[in-house]
């Protein structure tokens, strides 16, 4: 099973809302990633977790708060977002950090109104 | 930082043609290189991963090559089909190992 699942598929939220994105994998991978992808642009790395610890934060604004409660789950908590944060949010996982093949989920399409 | 460029940005071919997508990268100290397919509004599907010690990888009608010295990779698609229509992304791992640096992609349309 090489599947990464993400929920919800679509999310519309106001600028004052608090919401969370969820990502799950059962491949035993110990590295998990959040990417942001704007229309017709390549994905941009946001965060990297390795063995449930935050390893990389690519200078992401604090209104995005990641969490890795266990080795299979990755959350992205959203608060006070701006309309320009509307994008496709992709989760990925790999065996470990270090150039291993990354497997992506289907993404959550986020619209901030 | 590793810069990745993909040419062409868009390509339209008739069904049955063999085609080549190009990817170039600036840092030859590459760790690995991964090719993905993305359908509109969807996530990324991994097609092939080429380790830095390898020169090519094959999967079905797909063949990817890697030439570190020239900073280039190619994705060869044989006997193209309308179902191959998608955006193809090339991504190179820098030697730091954690970051995938993506090209902007090639949008492929295969017409019946």
CSV table of C-alpha atoms in Angstrom, one decimal:
chain,number,residue,atom,x,y,z
A,1,UNK,CA,0.0,0.0,0.0
A,2,UNK,CA,1.6,3.2,-1.2
A,3,UNK,CA,-1.3,5.5,-0.3
A,4,UNK,CA,-1.2,8.8,1.5
A,5,UNK,CA,-4.7,10.0,2.4
A,6,UNK,CA,-5.7,13.6,3.1
A,7,UNK,CA,-8.9,15.1,4.5
A,8,UNK,CA,-10.9,17.1,3.7
A,9,UNK,CA,-10.7,17.2,-0.1
A,10,UNK,CA,-12.0,20.7,-0.2
A,11,UNK,CA,-12.2,23.4,2.5
A,12,UNK,CA,-13.7,26.9,2.5
A,13,UNK,CA,-12.9,29.0,5.5
A,14,UNK,CA,-13.2,32.6,6.5
A,15,UNK,CA,-10.3,34.7,7.7
A,16,UNK,CA,-11.3,34.4,11.3
A,17,UNK,CA,-11.9,30.6,11.3
A,18,UNK,CA,-9.7,27.9,12.7
A,19,UNK,CA,-9.5,24.7,10.8
A,20,UNK,CA,-7.2,21.7,10.4
A,21,UNK,CA,-6.0,19.6,7.5
A,22,UNK,CA,-5.2,15.9,8.1
A,23,UNK,CA,-2.8,13.5,6.5
A,24,UNK,CA,-2.3,9.8,7.1
A,25,UNK,CA,0.0,7.1,5.8
A,26,UNK,CA,0.4,3.5,6.8
A,27,UNK,CA,3.6,2.7,5.0
A,28,UNK,CA,5.8,2.9,8.0
A,29,UNK,CA,7.4,6.1,6.7
A,30,UNK,CA,9.2,8.2,9.3
A,31,UNK,CA,9.4,11.4,7.3
A,32,UNK,CA,6.3,13.5,6.4
A,33,UNK,CA,6.0,16.7,4.5
A,34,UNK,CA,3.6,19.6,3.9
A,35,UNK,CA,3.7,21.4,0.6
A,36,UNK,CA,1.7,24.3,-0.8
A,37,UNK,CA,0.9,24.6,-4.5
A,38,UNK,CA,-0.6,27.6,-6.1
A,39,UNK,CA,-2.3,27.3,-9.5
A,40,UNK,CA,0.1,26.5,-12.4
A,41,UNK,CA,3.1,26.6,-10.0
A,42,UNK,CA,5.2,23.8,-8.7
A,43,UNK,CA,4.8,22.6,-5.0
A,44,UNK,CA,6.7,24.6,-2.4
A,45,UNK,CA,8.0,22.9,0.7
A,46,UNK,CA,6.5,24.2,4.0
A,47,UNK,CA,7.4,21.7,6.8
A,48,UNK,CA,9.3,18.5,7.2
A,49,UNK,CA,8.8,16.1,10.1
A,50,UNK,CA,11.3,13.3,10.9
A,51,UNK,CA,10.5,10.7,13.5
A,52,UNK,CA,7.6,12.9,14.7
A,53,UNK,CA,9.9,15.9,15.3
A,54,UNK,CA,9.8,19.1,13.2
A,55,UNK,CA,13.0,19.2,11.3
A,56,UNK,CA,12.4,21.9,8.7
A,57,UNK,CA,10.2,25.0,8.7
A,58,UNK,CA,10.7,26.9,5.5
A,59,UNK,CA,9.9,30.3,7.1
A,60,UNK,CA,6.2,29.6,7.0
A,61,UNK,CA,4.0,32.2,8.8
A,62,UNK,CA,2.8,31.3,12.2
A,63,UNK,CA,-0.8,31.2,11.1
A,64,UNK,CA,0.1,27.7,9.8
A,65,UNK,CA,0.9,25.3,12.7
A,66,UNK,CA,1.9,21.7,11.9
A,67,UNK,CA,1.6,18.8,14.3
A,68,UNK,CA,2.7,15.2,14.1
A,69,UNK,CA,0.8,13.3,16.9
A,70,UNK,CA,2.2,9.9,15.8
A,71,UNK,CA,4.2,8.3,13.1
A,72,UNK,CA,1.2,7.8,10.8
A,73,UNK,CA,-0.5,11.2,11.2
A,74,UNK,CA,0.3,14.7,10.2
A,75,UNK,CA,-1.9,17.7,10.8
A,76,UNK,CA,-1.8,21.3,9.6
A,77,UNK,CA,-3.7,23.7,11.9
A,78,UNK,CA,-4.9,26.9,10.2
A,79,UNK,CA,-5.8,30.1,11.9
A,80,UNK,CA,-6.4,33.7,10.7
A,81,UNK,CA,-5.5,32.9,7.1
A,82,UNK,CA,-5.4,35.4,4.3
A,83,UNK,CA,-7.1,35.0,0.9
A,84,UNK,CA,-3.6,34.6,-0.7
A,85,UNK,CA,-3.3,31.4,1.3
A,86,UNK,CA,-5.8,29.8,-0.9
A,87,UNK,CA,-4.0,26.9,-2.6
A,88,UNK,CA,-3.7,23.1,-2.9
A,89,UNK,CA,-2.1,21.7,0.2
A,90,UNK,CA,-0.2,18.5,-0.4
A,91,UNK,CA,1.1,16.0,2.1
A,92,UNK,CA,3.9,13.6,1.3
A,93,UNK,CA,5.8,10.9,3.1
A,94,UNK,CA,9.1,9.0,2.6
A,95,UNK,CA,10.9,6.2,4.3
A,96,UNK,CA,13.2,8.6,6.0
A,97,UNK,CA,14.6,12.1,5.2
A,98,UNK,CA,17.4,11.9,2.8
A,99,UNK,CA,16.4,11.6,-0.8
A,100,UNK,CA,14.1,8.7,-0.5
A,101,UNK,CA,11.1,8.4,-2.9
A,102,UNK,CA,8.3,10.7,-1.8
A,103,UNK,CA,4.7,9.7,-2.0
A,104,UNK,CA,2.1,12.4,-2.3
A,105,UNK,CA,-1.5,12.5,-1.2
A,106,UNK,CA,-4.4,13.9,-3.3
A,107,UNK,CA,-4.3,17.3,-1.6
A,108,UNK,CA,-6.7,19.6,0.1
A,109,UNK,CA,-8.1,22.4,-2.0
A,110,UNK,CA,-8.3,25.4,0.4
A,111,UNK,CA,-10.2,28.6,-0.3
A,112,UNK,CA,-10.0,31.5,2.1
A,113,UNK,CA,-12.8,34.0,1.8
B,1,UNK,CA,19.9,26.3,-4.0
B,2,UNK,CA,19.2,23.7,-6.6
B,3,UNK,CA,17.4,25.3,-9.6
B,4,UNK,CA,15.4,23.0,-11.8
B,5,UNK,CA,14.2,23.9,-15.3
B,6,UNK,CA,11.8,22.0,-17.6
B,7,UNK,CA,11.5,22.4,-21.3
B,8,UNK,CA,9.2,22.6,-23.1
B,9,UNK,CA,6.5,24.2,-20.9
B,10,UNK,CA,3.8,22.7,-23.0
B,11,UNK,CA,3.7,20.0,-25.6
B,12,UNK,CA,0.9,18.6,-27.9
B,13,UNK,CA,1.4,15.4,-29.8
B,14,UNK,CA,-0.8,13.0,-31.7
B,15,UNK,CA,-1.5,9.6,-30.2
B,16,UNK,CA,1.2,7.0,-30.8
B,17,UNK,CA,4.2,9.3,-30.9
B,18,UNK,CA,7.2,8.8,-28.8
B,19,UNK,CA,8.2,11.9,-26.9
B,20,UNK,CA,10.9,13.3,-24.7
B,21,UNK,CA,10.5,15.7,-21.8
B,22,UNK,CA,13.6,17.6,-20.6
B,23,UNK,CA,14.8,18.6,-17.1
B,24,UNK,CA,17.9,20.4,-16.2
B,25,UNK,CA,19.4,21.2,-12.8
B,26,UNK,CA,22.1,23.6,-11.7
B,27,UNK,CA,23.8,21.6,-8.9
B,28,UNK,CA,25.5,18.5,-10.2
B,29,UNK,CA,26.0,17.3,-6.6
B,30,UNK,CA,22.5,15.9,-6.9
B,31,UNK,CA,21.3,13.2,-4.5
B,32,UNK,CA,18.4,11.7,-6.4
B,33,UNK,CA,15.9,12.9,-9.0
B,34,UNK,CA,12.2,12.1,-9.1
B,35,UNK,CA,9.7,12.4,-11.9
B,36,UNK,CA,6.0,13.0,-11.1
B,37,UNK,CA,2.7,13.2,-13.0
B,38,UNK,CA,0.0,15.6,-11.9
B,39,UNK,CA,-3.5,15.6,-13.3
B,40,UNK,CA,-5.5,18.9,-13.0
B,41,UNK,CA,-6.5,19.7,-9.4
B,42,UNK,CA,-5.0,16.4,-8.2
B,43,UNK,CA,-2.0,15.3,-6.1
B,44,UNK,CA,1.3,14.1,-7.5
B,45,UNK,CA,1.9,10.5,-8.7
B,46,UNK,CA,5.5,9.3,-8.5
B,47,UNK,CA,6.6,7.9,-11.8
B,48,UNK,CA,10.3,7.1,-11.4
B,49,UNK,CA,13.1,7.8,-8.9
B,50,UNK,CA,16.6,7.8,-10.2
B,51,UNK,CA,19.4,7.4,-7.6
B,52,UNK,CA,22.5,9.5,-8.2
B,53,UNK,CA,24.5,6.4,-8.9
B,54,UNK,CA,22.1,5.3,-11.6
B,55,UNK,CA,21.9,6.4,-15.2
B,56,UNK,CA,18.4,5.4,-16.0
B,57,UNK,CA,15.2,3.8,-14.7
B,58,UNK,CA,12.4,2.1,-16.6
B,59,UNK,CA,8.7,1.5,-15.8
B,60,UNK,CA,6.5,0.3,-18.6
B,61,UNK,CA,6.4,2.8,-21.4
B,62,UNK,CA,8.4,5.3,-19.4
B,63,UNK,CA,12.2,5.6,-19.3
B,64,UNK,CA,14.1,8.3,-17.3
B,65,UNK,CA,17.7,9.0,-17.7
B,66,UNK,CA,20.1,11.0,-15.5
B,67,UNK,CA,23.4,12.7,-16.6
B,68,UNK,CA,24.8,14.4,-13.5
B,69,UNK,CA,27.8,15.8,-15.4
B,70,UNK,CA,25.7,17.8,-17.8
B,71,UNK,CA,22.9,18.5,-15.2
B,72,UNK,CA,20.2,16.9,-17.3
B,73,UNK,CA,17.5,14.3,-17.0
B,74,UNK,CA,15.0,13.2,-19.7
B,75,UNK,CA,11.7,11.3,-19.5
B,76,UNK,CA,11.0,9.3,-22.5
B,77,UNK,CA,7.4,8.2,-23.1
B,78,UNK,CA,6.9,5.5,-25.8
B,79,UNK,CA,3.7,5.1,-27.8
B,80,UNK,CA,1.9,8.0,-26.2
B,81,UNK,CA,-1.8,7.7,-25.3
B,82,UNK,CA,-4.5,10.3,-24.6
B,83,UNK,CA,-4.5,9.0,-21.0
B,84,UNK,CA,-0.9,10.3,-20.7
B,85,UNK,CA,-2.2,13.9,-20.9
B,86,UNK,CA,-1.1,15.6,-17.7
B,87,UNK,CA,1.6,17.8,-16.2
B,88,UNK,CA,4.9,16.1,-15.7
B,89,UNK,CA,7.1,17.5,-12.9
B,90,UNK,CA,10.8,16.9,-12.4
B,91,UNK,CA,12.2,17.3,-8.9
B,92,UNK,CA,15.8,17.1,-7.8
B,93,UNK,CA,17.0,16.4,-4.3
B,94,UNK,CA,19.9,18.5,-3.2
B,95,UNK,CA,22.7,16.9,-1.3
B,96,UNK,CA,21.1,18.2,1.9
B,97,UNK,CA,18.7,15.4,1.2
B,98,UNK,CA,15.5,16.7,2.6
B,99,UNK,CA,14.3,19.2,0.0
B,100,UNK,CA,12.8,18.4,-3.4
B,101,UNK,CA,13.3,21.2,-5.8
B,102,UNK,CA,10.7,21.2,-8.4
B,103,UNK,CA,10.7,22.4,-12.0
B,104,UNK,CA,7.6,24.3,-13.3
B,105,UNK,CA,6.5,21.2,-15.2
B,106,UNK,CA,5.7,20.3,-18.8
B,107,UNK,CA,2.0,20.2,-19.7
B,108,UNK,CA,1.5,17.3,-22.1
B,109,UNK,CA,-1.6,16.9,-24.3
B,110,UNK,CA,-1.9,13.7,-26.4
B,111,UNK,CA,-4.6,14.0,-29.0
B,112,UNK,CA,-6.5,11.0,-30.4
